[in-house]
Every structure is written in C-alpha cells, then in structure tokens.
Coordinates of C-alpha atoms in Angstrom, one line a residue:
M1 CA -174.2 -146.9 -8.3
N2 CA -176.5 -149.9 -6.9
R3 CA -175.3 -150.6 -3.2
I4 CA -176.4 -153.8 -1.5
P5 CA -177.1 -153.0 2.2
T6 CA -174.7 -154.3 4.5
A7 CA -176.8 -156.8 6.2
M8 CA -178.0 -158.4 2.9
L9 CA -174.5 -158.7 1.7
S10 CA -173.4 -160.5 5.3
L11 CA -176.4 -162.6 5.0
M12 CA -175.6 -163.7 1.0
L13 CA -171.9 -164.2 2.3
T14 CA -172.9 -166.2 5.0
F15 CA -175.0 -168.7 2.8
L16 CA -172.2 -169.0 0.4
A17 CA -169.6 -169.6 3.0
V18 CA -171.9 -172.6 4.4
P19 CA -171.0 -176.0 2.9
H20 CA -174.1 -177.4 1.2
G21 CA -175.8 -179.7 3.6
L22 CA -174.8 -177.8 6.8
A23 CA -177.0 -174.8 6.1
Q24 CA -180.2 -176.7 6.9
Q25 CA -179.3 -180.1 8.5
H26 CA -182.5 -182.4 7.9
G27 CA -180.9 -185.8 8.5
S28 CA -181.3 -188.2 5.5
I29 CA -184.6 -187.1 4.3
N30 CA -185.2 -187.1 0.5
H31 CA -187.8 -184.4 0.4
H32 CA -189.1 -185.5 -3.2
K33 CA -189.7 -189.0 -2.0
A34 CA -191.0 -187.9 1.3
A35 CA -193.8 -186.0 -0.4
E36 CA -194.9 -188.9 -2.5
G37 CA -198.2 -190.2 -1.9
K38 CA -199.1 -187.2 0.2
D39 CA -201.3 -184.3 -0.5
P40 CA -199.2 -181.9 -2.8
A41 CA -199.8 -179.2 -0.2
T42 CA -198.4 -181.0 2.5
S43 CA -194.6 -180.3 3.3
S44 CA -191.8 -183.2 3.6
Y45 CA -190.9 -181.1 6.6
S46 CA -194.1 -181.9 8.3
G47 CA -193.3 -183.0 11.7
M48 CA -190.3 -181.2 12.1
E49 CA -192.1 -178.3 13.5
K50 CA -192.3 -180.4 16.8
R51 CA -188.5 -180.5 17.3
R52 CA -187.0 -178.8 20.1
V53 CA -184.7 -176.9 17.7
K54 CA -186.3 -176.7 14.2
A55 CA -183.1 -177.0 12.2
L56 CA -181.5 -179.9 14.0
S57 CA -182.8 -183.3 14.5
G58 CA -182.3 -185.3 17.8
E59 CA -179.6 -187.2 16.1
Q60 CA -178.0 -184.2 15.0
M61 CA -178.0 -182.7 18.5
A62 CA -176.7 -185.9 20.2
D63 CA -173.9 -186.1 17.6
H64 CA -172.9 -182.5 18.3
L65 CA -173.0 -183.3 21.9
A66 CA -171.0 -186.3 21.6
G67 CA -168.3 -184.8 19.2
R68 CA -169.1 -187.2 16.4
G69 CA -168.0 -186.1 12.7
M70 CA -171.4 -186.3 11.1
G71 CA -169.8 -186.3 8.0
L72 CA -167.9 -183.2 8.3
A73 CA -164.5 -184.8 7.4
L74 CA -165.6 -186.6 4.2
A75 CA -163.0 -184.7 2.2
A76 CA -160.4 -186.4 4.7
E77 CA -161.9 -189.6 5.1
L78 CA -162.5 -190.5 1.5
N79 CA -159.1 -189.4 0.4
S80 CA -157.4 -191.9 2.6
Y81 CA -157.1 -189.7 5.7
P82 CA -158.1 -192.0 8.6
G83 CA -160.2 -190.6 11.6
P84 CA -159.0 -191.5 15.0
S85 CA -162.4 -193.0 16.2
H86 CA -162.4 -195.5 13.4
V87 CA -158.6 -196.2 13.7
L88 CA -159.2 -197.4 17.4
E89 CA -162.2 -199.4 16.3
L90 CA -160.0 -201.2 13.7
R91 CA -156.9 -201.3 15.7
D92 CA -156.2 -205.0 15.7
A93 CA -157.1 -205.3 11.9
L94 CA -154.7 -202.4 11.2
G95 CA -151.8 -203.5 13.1
V96 CA -151.9 -200.5 15.3
T97 CA -149.0 -200.7 17.8
D98 CA -149.5 -199.7 21.6
E99 CA -147.9 -196.3 21.1
Q100 CA -149.9 -195.6 17.9
A101 CA -153.1 -196.6 19.9
S102 CA -152.0 -194.4 22.9
R103 CA -151.4 -191.4 20.6
T104 CA -154.6 -192.0 18.8
K105 CA -156.6 -192.0 21.9
T106 CA -154.9 -188.7 23.0
L107 CA -155.7 -187.3 19.6
L108 CA -159.6 -188.3 20.1
D109 CA -159.6 -186.8 23.4
Q110 CA -158.2 -183.7 21.9
M111 CA -160.7 -183.6 19.1
K112 CA -163.7 -184.2 21.4
A113 CA -162.5 -181.5 23.7
E114 CA -162.6 -179.3 20.9
T115 CA -165.5 -180.2 18.9
I116 CA -168.1 -180.8 21.8
P117 CA -167.8 -177.2 23.0
L118 CA -168.4 -176.2 19.3
G119 CA -171.2 -178.3 19.0
R120 CA -172.8 -177.2 22.1
R121 CA -172.5 -173.6 20.8
I122 CA -174.1 -174.6 17.6
I123 CA -177.1 -175.9 19.4
E124 CA -177.1 -172.7 21.5
K125 CA -177.2 -170.5 18.7
E126 CA -179.8 -172.5 16.8
T127 CA -181.9 -172.7 19.6
E128 CA -181.8 -168.9 19.9
L129 CA -182.3 -168.2 16.4
D130 CA -185.3 -170.8 16.5
R131 CA -186.7 -168.7 19.7
L132 CA -186.3 -165.4 17.8
F133 CA -188.5 -166.7 14.9
S134 CA -190.9 -168.5 17.3
E135 CA -191.4 -165.2 19.1
R136 CA -191.5 -163.2 15.8
K137 CA -188.6 -161.0 17.3
I138 CA -186.1 -161.6 14.6
T139 CA -184.9 -158.7 12.5
S140 CA -182.8 -158.6 9.5
A141 CA -179.7 -157.4 11.1
H142 CA -180.0 -160.0 13.9
L143 CA -180.5 -162.8 11.5
A144 CA -177.3 -161.7 9.5
E145 CA -175.4 -161.8 12.7
M146 CA -176.9 -165.0 13.9
T147 CA -176.5 -166.9 10.7
K148 CA -172.7 -165.6 10.6
T149 CA -172.2 -166.9 13.8
I150 CA -173.6 -170.3 13.3
A151 CA -171.6 -170.5 9.9
D152 CA -168.3 -169.6 11.8
L153 CA -169.0 -172.4 14.4
Q154 CA -169.8 -174.9 11.6
G155 CA -166.7 -173.9 9.9
A156 CA -164.6 -174.2 13.0
L157 CA -166.2 -177.7 13.6
R158 CA -165.6 -179.0 10.3
A159 CA -162.0 -177.7 10.3
A160 CA -161.4 -179.3 13.6
H161 CA -162.8 -182.8 12.3
L162 CA -160.6 -182.5 9.2
R163 CA -157.3 -181.4 11.1
Y164 CA -157.7 -184.6 13.4
H165 CA -157.8 -186.5 10.3
L166 CA -154.6 -185.0 9.0
E167 CA -153.0 -185.6 12.1
M168 CA -153.9 -189.3 12.0
A169 CA -152.5 -189.7 8.7
E170 CA -149.1 -188.4 9.9
L171 CA -149.1 -191.2 12.6
L172 CA -150.0 -194.2 10.4
T173 CA -147.8 -196.2 7.9
P174 CA -148.7 -195.9 4.3
E175 CA -149.9 -199.7 4.7
Q176 CA -152.0 -199.1 7.6
I177 CA -153.7 -196.3 5.7
R178 CA -154.2 -198.5 2.6
R179 CA -155.8 -201.2 4.9
Y180 CA -157.9 -198.7 6.6
S181 CA -159.5 -197.7 3.2
Q182 CA -160.0 -201.3 2.3
L183 CA -161.6 -202.0 5.7
R184 CA -163.8 -199.1 5.6
G185 CA -165.0 -200.1 2.0
Y186 CA -163.2 -197.4 0.1
S187 CA -160.8 -197.9 -2.8
G188 CA -157.5 -200.0 -1.8
Q189 CA -155.6 -197.4 -3.4
V190 CA -153.7 -194.7 -1.9
D191 CA -152.8 -191.9 -4.3

C-alpha cells in the first residue's frame, strides 16, 4: 500500500485549506499582462525579490498591521452583511442611531484588537519563512509546519473579519442593510 509521508500530506492539506488568493498574496498583479512586452524569460515577479517579506507587499503588511479586511470578508460583504468600518463611514446615509454607532464603534475596536495581533503573527511567520529560504535552512518538515501555522493564522483572521460582519447584520435594520448594499454599489436586493 502506498503511504504518503506525513510531512507531504500535511503540506498538501495546508495548501488545500488556504483559500485561493491567500496562499500567495501578490496584490493586484495580473501576471499575464505584467509579462506582456517583456522578455519571455523575465518573470512578472521581477522586483518582488526586493521586498522585505517576499510573500507580502508593503500594502498588505500595512493592512495587516491596521486590522483592515483586505477582502477577507467578501463572502459576508457581498451577501448583505455590512462591515463595521463601512457602516461608520456611511453612518449618516444609513440613518444609524447614536446607540447603533456606539455599538458599531465597539465592534470595530474589538475586531481590530483581535485582527491586528493575528496580522502581526502572519507577518512574523512569513518573515521567518522568507528568512529560512533566504539562508537555505528550510527543511521539508519545517516547511510543512510553517505553512500550516500561516494557514491557520490566515483562517483565524478571515473568520474574525467574517464574524464581525455577522454581528453588524444583527445590529442594523433590514432597511439599513438594504441601503448599505445600495450605497456600496451592490445589488439593492437583500435575499
């Protein structure tokens, strides 16, 4: 019977568990378009080798350190579950009451208190992974451990952002949610 080594199985499961787009975050680069007009041998990744942490852009690092959502809550946002930060931005247009605004600010503060440390840990682990590759000290076992840790942190970060969208939907009225979707440029319908 063929047996897959534990480290390889762990690595495979890690990549399957990481949502597409989180495994390697390169920002908004269209790799096919970026390579147009260049020597075919030149990678669209050219220039990224100068980053402090190769797998994260400066913008992504700043977003992690500020607790911003980075599209991690799109499943909620695009299905009429508003985010606390955007609700506060649209407070007047949504007719948010003082009590709702106060509770939303509390949720936003709680979200940041939870997500900023997770973002810092992701940066730390990506920095460590980058360093191990740079120093040629990475092993298969350590690679499996590191990528699983990073994937777990990314999953926790995404879950936190999604959870606060869920809590916001409980705080707002159906009309405020409908209006939020309209103002954000999504469908005016709330299913």
